[in-house]
CSV table of C-alpha atoms in Angstrom, one decimal:
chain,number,residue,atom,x,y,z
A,1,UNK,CA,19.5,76.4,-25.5
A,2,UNK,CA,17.0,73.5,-24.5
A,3,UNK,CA,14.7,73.9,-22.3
A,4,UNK,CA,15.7,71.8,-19.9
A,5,UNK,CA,18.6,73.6,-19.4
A,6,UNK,CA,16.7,76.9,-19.0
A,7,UNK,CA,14.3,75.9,-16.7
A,8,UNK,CA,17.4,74.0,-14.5
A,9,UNK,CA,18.8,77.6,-14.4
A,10,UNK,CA,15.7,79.0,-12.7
A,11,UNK,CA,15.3,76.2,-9.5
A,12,UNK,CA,18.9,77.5,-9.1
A,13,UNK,CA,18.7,81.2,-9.0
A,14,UNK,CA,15.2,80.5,-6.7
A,15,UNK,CA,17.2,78.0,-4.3
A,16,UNK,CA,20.1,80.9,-4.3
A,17,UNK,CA,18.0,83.8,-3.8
A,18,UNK,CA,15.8,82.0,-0.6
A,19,UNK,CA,19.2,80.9,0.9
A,20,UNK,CA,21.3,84.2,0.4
A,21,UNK,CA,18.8,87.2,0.0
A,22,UNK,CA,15.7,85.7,1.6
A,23,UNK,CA,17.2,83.7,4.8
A,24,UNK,CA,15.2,84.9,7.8
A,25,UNK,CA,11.8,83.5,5.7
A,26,UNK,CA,13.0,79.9,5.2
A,27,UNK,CA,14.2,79.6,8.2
A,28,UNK,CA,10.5,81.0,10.1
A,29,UNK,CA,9.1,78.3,7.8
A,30,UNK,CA,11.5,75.5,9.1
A,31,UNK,CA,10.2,76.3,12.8
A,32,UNK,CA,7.0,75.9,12.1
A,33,UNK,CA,6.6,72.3,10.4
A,34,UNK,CA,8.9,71.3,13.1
A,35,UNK,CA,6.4,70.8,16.0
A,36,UNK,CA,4.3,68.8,14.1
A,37,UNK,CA,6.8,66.1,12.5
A,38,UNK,CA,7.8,65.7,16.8
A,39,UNK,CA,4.0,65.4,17.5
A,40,UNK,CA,3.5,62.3,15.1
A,41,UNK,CA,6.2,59.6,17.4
A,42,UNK,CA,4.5,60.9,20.4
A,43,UNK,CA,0.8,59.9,19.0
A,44,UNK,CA,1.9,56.6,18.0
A,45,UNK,CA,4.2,55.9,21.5
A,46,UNK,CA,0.7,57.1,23.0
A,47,UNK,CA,-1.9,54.4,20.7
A,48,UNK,CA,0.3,51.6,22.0
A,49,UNK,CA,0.7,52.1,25.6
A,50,UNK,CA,-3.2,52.9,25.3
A,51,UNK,CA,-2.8,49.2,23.2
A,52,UNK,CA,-1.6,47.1,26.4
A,53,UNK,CA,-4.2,46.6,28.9
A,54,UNK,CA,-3.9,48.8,31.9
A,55,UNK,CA,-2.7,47.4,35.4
A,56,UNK,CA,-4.7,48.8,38.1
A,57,UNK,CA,-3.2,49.5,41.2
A,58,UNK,CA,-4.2,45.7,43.3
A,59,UNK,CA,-2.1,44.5,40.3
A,60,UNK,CA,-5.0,42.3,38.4
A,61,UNK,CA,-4.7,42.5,34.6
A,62,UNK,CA,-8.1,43.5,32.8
A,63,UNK,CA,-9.5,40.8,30.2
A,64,UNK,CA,-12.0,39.4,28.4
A,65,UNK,CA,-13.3,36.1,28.4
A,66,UNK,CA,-16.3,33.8,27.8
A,67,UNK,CA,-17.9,31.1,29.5
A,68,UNK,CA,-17.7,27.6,27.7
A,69,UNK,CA,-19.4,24.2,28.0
A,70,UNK,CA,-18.4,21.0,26.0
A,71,UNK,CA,-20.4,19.7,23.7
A,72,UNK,CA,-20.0,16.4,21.8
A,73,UNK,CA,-19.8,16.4,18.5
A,74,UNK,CA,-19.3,13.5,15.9
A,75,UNK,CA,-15.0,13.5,15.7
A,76,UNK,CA,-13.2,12.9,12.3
A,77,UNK,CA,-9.1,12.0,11.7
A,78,UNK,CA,-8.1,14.6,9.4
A,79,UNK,CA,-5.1,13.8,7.5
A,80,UNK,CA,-4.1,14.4,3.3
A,81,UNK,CA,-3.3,11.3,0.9
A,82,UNK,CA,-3.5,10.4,-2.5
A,83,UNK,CA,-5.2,8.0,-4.3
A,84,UNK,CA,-3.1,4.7,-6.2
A,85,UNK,CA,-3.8,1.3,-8.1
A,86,UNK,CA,-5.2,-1.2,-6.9
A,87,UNK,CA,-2.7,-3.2,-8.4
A,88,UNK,CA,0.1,-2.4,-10.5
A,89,UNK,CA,2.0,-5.0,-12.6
A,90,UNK,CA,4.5,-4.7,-15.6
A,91,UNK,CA,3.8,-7.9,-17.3
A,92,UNK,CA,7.2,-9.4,-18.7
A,93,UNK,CA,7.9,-12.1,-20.8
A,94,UNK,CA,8.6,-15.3,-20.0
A,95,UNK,CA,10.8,-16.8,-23.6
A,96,UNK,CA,12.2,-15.2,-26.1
A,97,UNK,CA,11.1,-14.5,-29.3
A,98,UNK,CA,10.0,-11.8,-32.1
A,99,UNK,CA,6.2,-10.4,-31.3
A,100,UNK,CA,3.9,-11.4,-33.6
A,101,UNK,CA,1.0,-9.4,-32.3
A,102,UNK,CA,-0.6,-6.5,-33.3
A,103,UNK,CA,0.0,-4.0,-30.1
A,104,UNK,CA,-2.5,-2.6,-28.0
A,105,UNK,CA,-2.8,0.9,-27.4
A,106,UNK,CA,-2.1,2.4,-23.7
A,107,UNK,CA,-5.4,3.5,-22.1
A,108,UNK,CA,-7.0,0.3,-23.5
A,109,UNK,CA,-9.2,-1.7,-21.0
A,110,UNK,CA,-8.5,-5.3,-21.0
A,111,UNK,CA,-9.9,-8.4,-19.5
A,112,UNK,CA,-8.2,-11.0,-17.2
A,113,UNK,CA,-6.8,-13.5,-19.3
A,114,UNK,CA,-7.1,-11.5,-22.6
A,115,UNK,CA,-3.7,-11.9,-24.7
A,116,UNK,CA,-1.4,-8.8,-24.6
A,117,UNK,CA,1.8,-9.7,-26.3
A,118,UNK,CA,2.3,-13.4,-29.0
A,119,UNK,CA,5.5,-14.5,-29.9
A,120,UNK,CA,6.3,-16.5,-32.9
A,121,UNK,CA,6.5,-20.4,-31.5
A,122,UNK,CA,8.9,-21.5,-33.9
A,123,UNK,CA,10.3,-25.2,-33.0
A,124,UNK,CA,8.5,-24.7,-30.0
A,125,UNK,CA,5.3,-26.8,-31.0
A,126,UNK,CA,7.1,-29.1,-32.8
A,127,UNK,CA,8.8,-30.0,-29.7
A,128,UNK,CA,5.4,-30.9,-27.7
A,129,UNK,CA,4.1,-32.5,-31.2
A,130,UNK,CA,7.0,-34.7,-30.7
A,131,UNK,CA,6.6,-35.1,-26.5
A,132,UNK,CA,3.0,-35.9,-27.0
A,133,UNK,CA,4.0,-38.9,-29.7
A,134,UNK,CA,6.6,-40.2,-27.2
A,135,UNK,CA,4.1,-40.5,-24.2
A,136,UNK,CA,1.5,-41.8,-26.6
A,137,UNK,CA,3.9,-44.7,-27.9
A,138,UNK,CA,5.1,-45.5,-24.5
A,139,UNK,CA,1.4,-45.5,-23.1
A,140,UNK,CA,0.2,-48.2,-26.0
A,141,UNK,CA,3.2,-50.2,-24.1
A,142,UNK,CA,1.1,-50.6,-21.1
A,143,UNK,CA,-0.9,-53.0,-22.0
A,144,UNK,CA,1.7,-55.5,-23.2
A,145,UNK,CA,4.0,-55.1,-19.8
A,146,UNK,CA,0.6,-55.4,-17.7
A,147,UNK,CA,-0.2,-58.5,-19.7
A,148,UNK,CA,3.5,-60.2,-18.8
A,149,UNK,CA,2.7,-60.2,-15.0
A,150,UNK,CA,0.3,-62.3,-15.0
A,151,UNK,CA,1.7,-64.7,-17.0
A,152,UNK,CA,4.8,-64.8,-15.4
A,153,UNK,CA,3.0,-65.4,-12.0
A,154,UNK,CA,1.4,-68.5,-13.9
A,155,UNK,CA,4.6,-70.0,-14.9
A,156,UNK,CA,5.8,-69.6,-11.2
A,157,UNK,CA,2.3,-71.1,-10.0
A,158,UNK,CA,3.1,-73.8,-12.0
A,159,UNK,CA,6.9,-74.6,-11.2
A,160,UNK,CA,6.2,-74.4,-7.8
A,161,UNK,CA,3.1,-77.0,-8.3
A,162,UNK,CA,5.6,-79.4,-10.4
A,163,UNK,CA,8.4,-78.7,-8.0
A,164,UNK,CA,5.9,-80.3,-4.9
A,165,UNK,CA,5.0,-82.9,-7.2
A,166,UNK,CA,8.6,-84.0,-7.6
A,167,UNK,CA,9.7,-83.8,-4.1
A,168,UNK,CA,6.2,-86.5,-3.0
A,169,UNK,CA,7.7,-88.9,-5.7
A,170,UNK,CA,11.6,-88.4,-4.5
A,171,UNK,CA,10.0,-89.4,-1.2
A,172,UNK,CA,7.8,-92.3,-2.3
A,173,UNK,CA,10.5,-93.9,-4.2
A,174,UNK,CA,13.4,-93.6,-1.2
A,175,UNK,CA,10.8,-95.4,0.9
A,176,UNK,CA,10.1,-98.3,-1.5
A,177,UNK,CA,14.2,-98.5,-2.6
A,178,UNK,CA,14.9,-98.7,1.5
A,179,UNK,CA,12.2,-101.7,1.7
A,180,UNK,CA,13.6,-103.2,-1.2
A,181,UNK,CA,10.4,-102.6,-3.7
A,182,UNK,CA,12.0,-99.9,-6.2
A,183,UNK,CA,14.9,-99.8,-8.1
A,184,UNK,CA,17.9,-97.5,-7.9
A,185,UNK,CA,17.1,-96.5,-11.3
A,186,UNK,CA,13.6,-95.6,-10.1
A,187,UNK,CA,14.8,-93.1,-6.9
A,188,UNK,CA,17.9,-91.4,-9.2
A,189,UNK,CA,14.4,-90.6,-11.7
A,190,UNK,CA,12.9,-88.8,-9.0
A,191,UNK,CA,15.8,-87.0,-7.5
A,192,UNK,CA,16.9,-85.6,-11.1
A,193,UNK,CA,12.8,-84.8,-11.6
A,194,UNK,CA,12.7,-82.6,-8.5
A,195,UNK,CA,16.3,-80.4,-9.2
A,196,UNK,CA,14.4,-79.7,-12.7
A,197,UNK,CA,11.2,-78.7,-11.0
A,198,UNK,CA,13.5,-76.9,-8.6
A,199,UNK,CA,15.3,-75.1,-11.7
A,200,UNK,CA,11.9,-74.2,-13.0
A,201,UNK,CA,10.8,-72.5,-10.0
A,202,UNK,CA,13.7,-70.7,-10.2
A,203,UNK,CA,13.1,-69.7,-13.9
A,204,UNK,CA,9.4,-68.9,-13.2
A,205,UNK,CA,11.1,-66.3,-10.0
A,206,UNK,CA,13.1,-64.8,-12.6
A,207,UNK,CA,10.3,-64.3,-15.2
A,208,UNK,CA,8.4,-62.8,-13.0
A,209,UNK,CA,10.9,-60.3,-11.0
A,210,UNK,CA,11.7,-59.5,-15.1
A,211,UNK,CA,8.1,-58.5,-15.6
A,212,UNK,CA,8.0,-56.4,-12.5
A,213,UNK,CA,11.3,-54.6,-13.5
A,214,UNK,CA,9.4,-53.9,-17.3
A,215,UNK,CA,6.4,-52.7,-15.9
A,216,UNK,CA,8.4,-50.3,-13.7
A,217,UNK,CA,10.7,-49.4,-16.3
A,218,UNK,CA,7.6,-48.4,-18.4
A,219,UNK,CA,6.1,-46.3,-15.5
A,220,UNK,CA,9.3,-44.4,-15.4
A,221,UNK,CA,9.3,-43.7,-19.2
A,222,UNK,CA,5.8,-42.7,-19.3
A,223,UNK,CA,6.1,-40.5,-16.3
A,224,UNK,CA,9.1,-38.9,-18.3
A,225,UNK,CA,7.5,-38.2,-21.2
A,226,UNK,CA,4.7,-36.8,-19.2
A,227,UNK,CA,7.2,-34.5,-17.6
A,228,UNK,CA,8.5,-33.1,-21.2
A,229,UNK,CA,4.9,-32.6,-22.3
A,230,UNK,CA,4.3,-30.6,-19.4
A,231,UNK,CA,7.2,-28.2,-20.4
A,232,UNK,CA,6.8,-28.2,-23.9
A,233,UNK,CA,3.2,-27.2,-22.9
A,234,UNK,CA,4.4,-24.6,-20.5
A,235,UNK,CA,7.2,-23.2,-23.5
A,236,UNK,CA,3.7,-22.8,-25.7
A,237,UNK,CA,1.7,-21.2,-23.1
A,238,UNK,CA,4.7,-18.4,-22.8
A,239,UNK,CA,4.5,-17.6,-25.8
A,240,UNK,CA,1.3,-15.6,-25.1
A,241,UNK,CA,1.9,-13.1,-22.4
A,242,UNK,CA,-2.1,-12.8,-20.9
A,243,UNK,CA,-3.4,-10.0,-18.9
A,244,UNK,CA,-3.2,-11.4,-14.8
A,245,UNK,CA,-6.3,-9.5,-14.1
A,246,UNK,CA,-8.7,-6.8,-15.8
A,247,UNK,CA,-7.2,-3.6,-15.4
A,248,UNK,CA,-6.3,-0.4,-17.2
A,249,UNK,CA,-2.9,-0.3,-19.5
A,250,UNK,CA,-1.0,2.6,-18.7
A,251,UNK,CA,1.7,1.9,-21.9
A,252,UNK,CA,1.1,0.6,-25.5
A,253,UNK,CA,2.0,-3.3,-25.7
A,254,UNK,CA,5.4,-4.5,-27.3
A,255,UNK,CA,5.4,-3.3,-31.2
A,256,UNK,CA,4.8,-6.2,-33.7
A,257,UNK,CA,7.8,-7.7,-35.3
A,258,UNK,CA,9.8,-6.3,-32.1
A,259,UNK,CA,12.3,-9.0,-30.5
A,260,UNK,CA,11.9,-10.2,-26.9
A,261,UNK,CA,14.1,-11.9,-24.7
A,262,UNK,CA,13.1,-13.5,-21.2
A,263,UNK,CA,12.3,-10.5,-18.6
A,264,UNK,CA,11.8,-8.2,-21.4
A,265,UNK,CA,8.8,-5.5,-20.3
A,266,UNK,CA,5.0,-6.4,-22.5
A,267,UNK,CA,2.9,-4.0,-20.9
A,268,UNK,CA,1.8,-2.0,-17.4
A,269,UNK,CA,-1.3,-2.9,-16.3
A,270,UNK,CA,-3.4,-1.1,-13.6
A,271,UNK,CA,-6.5,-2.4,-11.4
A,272,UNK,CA,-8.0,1.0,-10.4
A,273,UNK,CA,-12.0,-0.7,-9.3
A,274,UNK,CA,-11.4,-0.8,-6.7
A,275,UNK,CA,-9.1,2.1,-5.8
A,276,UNK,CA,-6.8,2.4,-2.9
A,277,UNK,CA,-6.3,5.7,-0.8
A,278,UNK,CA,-3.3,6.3,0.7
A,279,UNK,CA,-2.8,8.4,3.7
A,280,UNK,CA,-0.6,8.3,6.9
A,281,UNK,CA,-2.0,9.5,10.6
A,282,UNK,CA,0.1,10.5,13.2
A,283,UNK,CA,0.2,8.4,16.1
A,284,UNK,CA,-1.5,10.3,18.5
A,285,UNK,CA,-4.4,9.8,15.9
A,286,UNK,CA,-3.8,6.2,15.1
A,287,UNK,CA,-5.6,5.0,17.9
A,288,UNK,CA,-9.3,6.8,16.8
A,289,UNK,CA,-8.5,4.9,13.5
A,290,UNK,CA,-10.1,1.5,13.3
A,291,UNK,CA,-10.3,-1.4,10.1
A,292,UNK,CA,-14.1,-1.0,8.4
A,293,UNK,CA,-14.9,3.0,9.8
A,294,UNK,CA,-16.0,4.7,7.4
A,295,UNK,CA,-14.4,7.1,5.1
A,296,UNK,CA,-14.9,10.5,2.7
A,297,UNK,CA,-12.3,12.3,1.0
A,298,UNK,CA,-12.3,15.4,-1.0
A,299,UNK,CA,-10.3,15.2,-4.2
A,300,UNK,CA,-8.6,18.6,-5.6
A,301,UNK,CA,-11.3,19.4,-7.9
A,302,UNK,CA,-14.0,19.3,-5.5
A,303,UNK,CA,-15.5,15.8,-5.9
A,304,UNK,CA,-16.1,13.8,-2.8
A,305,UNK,CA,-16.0,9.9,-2.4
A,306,UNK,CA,-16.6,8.0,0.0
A,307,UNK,CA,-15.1,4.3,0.9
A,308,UNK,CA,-14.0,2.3,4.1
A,309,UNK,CA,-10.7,1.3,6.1
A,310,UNK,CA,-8.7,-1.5,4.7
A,311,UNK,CA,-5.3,-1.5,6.1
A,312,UNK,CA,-4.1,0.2,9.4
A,313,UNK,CA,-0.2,-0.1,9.6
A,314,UNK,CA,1.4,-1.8,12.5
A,315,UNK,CA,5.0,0.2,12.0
A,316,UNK,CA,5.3,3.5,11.9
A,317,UNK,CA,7.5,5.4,9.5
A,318,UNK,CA,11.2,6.0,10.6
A,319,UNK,CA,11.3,9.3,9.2
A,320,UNK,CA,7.7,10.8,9.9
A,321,UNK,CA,6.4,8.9,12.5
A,322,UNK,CA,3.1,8.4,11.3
A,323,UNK,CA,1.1,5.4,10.1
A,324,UNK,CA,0.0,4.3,7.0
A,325,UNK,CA,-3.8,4.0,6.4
A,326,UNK,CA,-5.4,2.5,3.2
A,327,UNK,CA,-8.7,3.3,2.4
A,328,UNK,CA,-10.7,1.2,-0.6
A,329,UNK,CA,-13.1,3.2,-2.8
A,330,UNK,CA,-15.5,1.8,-5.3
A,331,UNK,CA,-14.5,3.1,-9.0
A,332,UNK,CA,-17.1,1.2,-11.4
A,333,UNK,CA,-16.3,3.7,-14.1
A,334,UNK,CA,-12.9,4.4,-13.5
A,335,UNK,CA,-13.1,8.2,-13.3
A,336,UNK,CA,-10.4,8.5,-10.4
A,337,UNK,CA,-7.2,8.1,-11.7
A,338,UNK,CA,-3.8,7.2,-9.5
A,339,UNK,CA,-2.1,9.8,-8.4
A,340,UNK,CA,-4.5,12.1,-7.1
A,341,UNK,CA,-4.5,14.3,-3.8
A,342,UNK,CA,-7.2,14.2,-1.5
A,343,UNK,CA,-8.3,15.7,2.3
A,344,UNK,CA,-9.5,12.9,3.9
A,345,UNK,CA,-11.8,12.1,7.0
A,346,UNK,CA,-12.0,8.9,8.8
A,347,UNK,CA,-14.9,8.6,11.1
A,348,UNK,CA,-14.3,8.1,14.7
A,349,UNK,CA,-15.9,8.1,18.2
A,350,UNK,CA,-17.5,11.4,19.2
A,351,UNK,CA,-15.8,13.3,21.8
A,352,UNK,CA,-16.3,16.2,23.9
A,353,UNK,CA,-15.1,19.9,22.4
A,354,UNK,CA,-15.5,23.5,23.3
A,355,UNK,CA,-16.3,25.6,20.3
A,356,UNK,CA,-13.8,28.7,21.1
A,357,UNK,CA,-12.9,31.9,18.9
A,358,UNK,CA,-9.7,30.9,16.5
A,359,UNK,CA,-7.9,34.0,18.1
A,360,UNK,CA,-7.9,32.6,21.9
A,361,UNK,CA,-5.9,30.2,20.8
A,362,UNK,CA,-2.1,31.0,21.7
A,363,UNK,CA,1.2,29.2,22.6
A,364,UNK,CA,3.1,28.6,25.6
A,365,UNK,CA,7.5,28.3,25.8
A,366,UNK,CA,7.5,24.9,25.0
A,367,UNK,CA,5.2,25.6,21.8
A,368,UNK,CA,2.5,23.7,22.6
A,369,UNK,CA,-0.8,25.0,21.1
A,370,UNK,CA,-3.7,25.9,23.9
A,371,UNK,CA,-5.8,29.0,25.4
A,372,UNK,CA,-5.1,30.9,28.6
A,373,UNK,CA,-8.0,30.4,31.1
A,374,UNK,CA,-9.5,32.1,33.9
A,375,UNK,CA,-8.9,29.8,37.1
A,376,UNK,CA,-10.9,29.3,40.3
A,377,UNK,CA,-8.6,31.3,42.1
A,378,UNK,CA,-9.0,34.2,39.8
A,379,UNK,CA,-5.5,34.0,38.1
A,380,UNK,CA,-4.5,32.9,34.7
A,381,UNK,CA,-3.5,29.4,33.7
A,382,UNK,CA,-2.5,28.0,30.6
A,383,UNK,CA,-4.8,25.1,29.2
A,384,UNK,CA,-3.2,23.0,26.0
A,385,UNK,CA,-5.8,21.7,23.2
A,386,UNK,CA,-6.3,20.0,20.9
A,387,UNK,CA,-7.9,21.0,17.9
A,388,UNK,CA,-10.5,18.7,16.9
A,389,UNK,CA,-12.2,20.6,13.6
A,390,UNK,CA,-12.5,23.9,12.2
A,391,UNK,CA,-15.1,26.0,11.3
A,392,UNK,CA,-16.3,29.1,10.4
A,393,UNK,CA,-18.3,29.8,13.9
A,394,UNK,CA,-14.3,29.2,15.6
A,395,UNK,CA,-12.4,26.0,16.3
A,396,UNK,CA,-13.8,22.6,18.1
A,397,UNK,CA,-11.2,22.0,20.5
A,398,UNK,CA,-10.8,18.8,23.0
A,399,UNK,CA,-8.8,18.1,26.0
A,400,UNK,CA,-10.2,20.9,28.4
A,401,UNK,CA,-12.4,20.5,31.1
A,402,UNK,CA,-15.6,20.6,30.8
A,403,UNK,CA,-16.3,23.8,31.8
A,404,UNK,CA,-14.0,26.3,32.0
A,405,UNK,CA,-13.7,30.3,31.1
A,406,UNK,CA,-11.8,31.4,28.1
A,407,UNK,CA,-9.5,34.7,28.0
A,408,UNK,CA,-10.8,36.1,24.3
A,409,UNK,CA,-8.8,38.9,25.0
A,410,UNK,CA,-5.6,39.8,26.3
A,411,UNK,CA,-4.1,36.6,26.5
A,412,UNK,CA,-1.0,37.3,25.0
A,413,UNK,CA,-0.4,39.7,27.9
A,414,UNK,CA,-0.9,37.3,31.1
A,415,UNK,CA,1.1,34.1,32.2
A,416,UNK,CA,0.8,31.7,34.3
A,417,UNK,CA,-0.4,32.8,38.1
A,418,UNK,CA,-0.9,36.2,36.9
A,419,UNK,CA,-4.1,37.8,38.9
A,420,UNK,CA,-6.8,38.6,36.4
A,421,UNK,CA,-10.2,41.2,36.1
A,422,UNK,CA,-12.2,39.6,33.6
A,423,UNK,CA,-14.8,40.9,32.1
A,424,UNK,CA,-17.7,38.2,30.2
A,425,UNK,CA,-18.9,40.3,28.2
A,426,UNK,CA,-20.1,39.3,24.4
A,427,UNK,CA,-17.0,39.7,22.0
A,428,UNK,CA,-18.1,40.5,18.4
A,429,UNK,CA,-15.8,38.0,16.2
């Protein structure tokens, strides 16, 4: 037999024998602990009731309060953000192409301007070799089609000079025919030399409008060519993709021998000097905040920065109601990195506060946060706060007068109108 078996079988026989043979004992010993498990409720009903503070007989409820005077103290916005880039960009290309560049390395820090991704030009700079010959050749025509308008006005200086010429003579020879000194002959000569002159002038009109359209004609070619070295010039330029500013790349450049078509990704690039912290401030806040006050934030590890107001928005959120605050913080060395949280505090006017124990502070039905108070007439009255900083010595809260007497204790157990007995005596926090 095991022995758990044996020593089973002894409890057993014990419990049987105190039961059967021995039952005037157990029960003698089941009177007595009675009385004192009925004795424990009755201490703990009585600790409570000696808990709540006793109503005298005039019906004023005993308390404890304190007398308090504001003080001004230097006020602070308190709200949580993170910090973010400057500037963010994913630089894309702009043609197509296979890379022809070693890649860069994410991490890297690169300068504005400095070449992130090449692509091979293939026909593209024979293209601009060839718009570059075409304006050339039409430029060297220039001076040739310049050189025709002058000449052309010559010719019509002339015809016109030839055409007056002819038209005295006509004239001079149909006065001397009429009084019998020239011959017929003589005027026919005249009238035949003026419709040539005429017919030159003409000639020399037409020469010259010629030389005008050529010269305009030439303009338009040259200004064409222009126009196709310009965009055989701007096909070369995009076929190096260039950093837009000096920043931080947070991914490796596109892999040599990689293909790329237009809007294909190169590279993210981050400005983080300066950095922006983002926070948002409720709007019964937004008001303290202004543009250039002065900022320090506490990042999660403990450091603390320090930077000024940049942006205050002008819409709140839809969702959260609050406002969106940027705050810019000098990062020579690019230690902060996006992303990170931070407490931050935005300086703001002083303001007047009562430095009051954290445990006066209590709620009223509609959940509003405030202390019960000790009014002139001697009855209690509700006071809502709001709590400006906190500290170790109790919480700076605004929105009270600016004196007034603070229930410390026993405030949970008064409302509003309820006669009070305080008692001002120093509470030990």
């Amino acid at each position: 037999m095991r022995p758990v078996s044996i020593l089973t079988a002894l409890l057993v026989s014990a419990a049987l024998y105190a039961i059967v043979l021995d039952r005037e004992r157990l029960l003698d010993w089941a009177r007595a602990i009675a009385p004192a498990q009925a004795e424990a409720p009755a201490a703990a009903a009585q600790a409570e009731a000696e808990a709540v503070p006793e109503v005298p007989e005039d019906g004023a409820v005993a308390v404890m309060a304190q007398h308090s005077v504001a003080e001004e103290i230097d006020d602070a916005v308190i709200l949580r953000g993170e910090t973010q880039a400057l500037r963010e960009v994913e630089v894309r290309a702009e043609s197509s192409g296979r890379v022809i560049s070693a890649p860069l390395p994410k991490g890297s820090e690169v300068e504005a301007g400095q070449i992130l991704c090449e692509l091979d030009p293939g026909t593209t700079e024979a293209g601009l070799a060839e718009a570059r010959a075409r304006l050339a050749e039409a430029e060297a025509q220039r001076p040739l089609v310049e050189a025709r308008l002058p000449e052309a006005r010559a010719l019509l200086a002339q015809a016109q000079a030839q055409l007056e010429e002819a038209r005295i003579n006509l004239t001079a020879a149909d006065e001397l025919s009429r009084g019998g000194y020239a011959s017929r002959t003589r005027l026919a000569a005249a009238e035949a030399a003026q419709r040539m002159a005429e017919a030159g002038v003409s000639s020399a009109e037409a020469g010259l409008e010629a030389a005008k359209s050529g010269a305009d004609t030439l303009e338009a070619q040259i200004r064409t060519a222009a126009a196709a070295v310009a965009r055989a010039e701007a096909a070369v330029a995009d076929l190096r993709i260039a950093a837009p500013f000096a920043g931080v790349l947070e991914s490796d450049t596109a892999e040599l021998g990689s293909l790329m078509a237009v809007g294909s990704p190169c590279a993210t690039i981050l400005q983080l000097d300066p950095i922006r912290l983002v926070g948002y401030v409720p709007e019964a806040d937004v008001g303290r905040v202004a543009l250039g006050a002065r900022a320090g934030a506490r990042l999660t590890g403990g450091e603390t920065v320090v930077g000024e107001v940049t942006f205050v928005s002008r819409r709140a959120d839809e969702t959260t109601r609050t406002f969106r605050v940027d705050i810019t913080l000098p990062n020579p060395d690019q230690h902060l990195r996006a992303g990170q949280t931070a407490e931050i505090a935005i300086e703001a006017e002083g303001a007047l506060a009562h430095l009051i124990p954290q445990s006066a502070l209590t709620l009223d039905d509609g959940g509003r946060i405030g202390i019960r108070s000790v009014a002139g007439d001697g009855t209690a009255r509700f006071l809502p706060v709001q709590v400006l900083r906190d500290t170790r010595a109790g919480v700076w809260a605004g929105g009270l007068p600016e004196t007034v007497d603070v229930i410390t204790v026993g405030q949970e157990y008064v409302t509003d109108g309820v006669p009070l007995r305080p008692s001002f005596e120093q509470v030990v926090q």
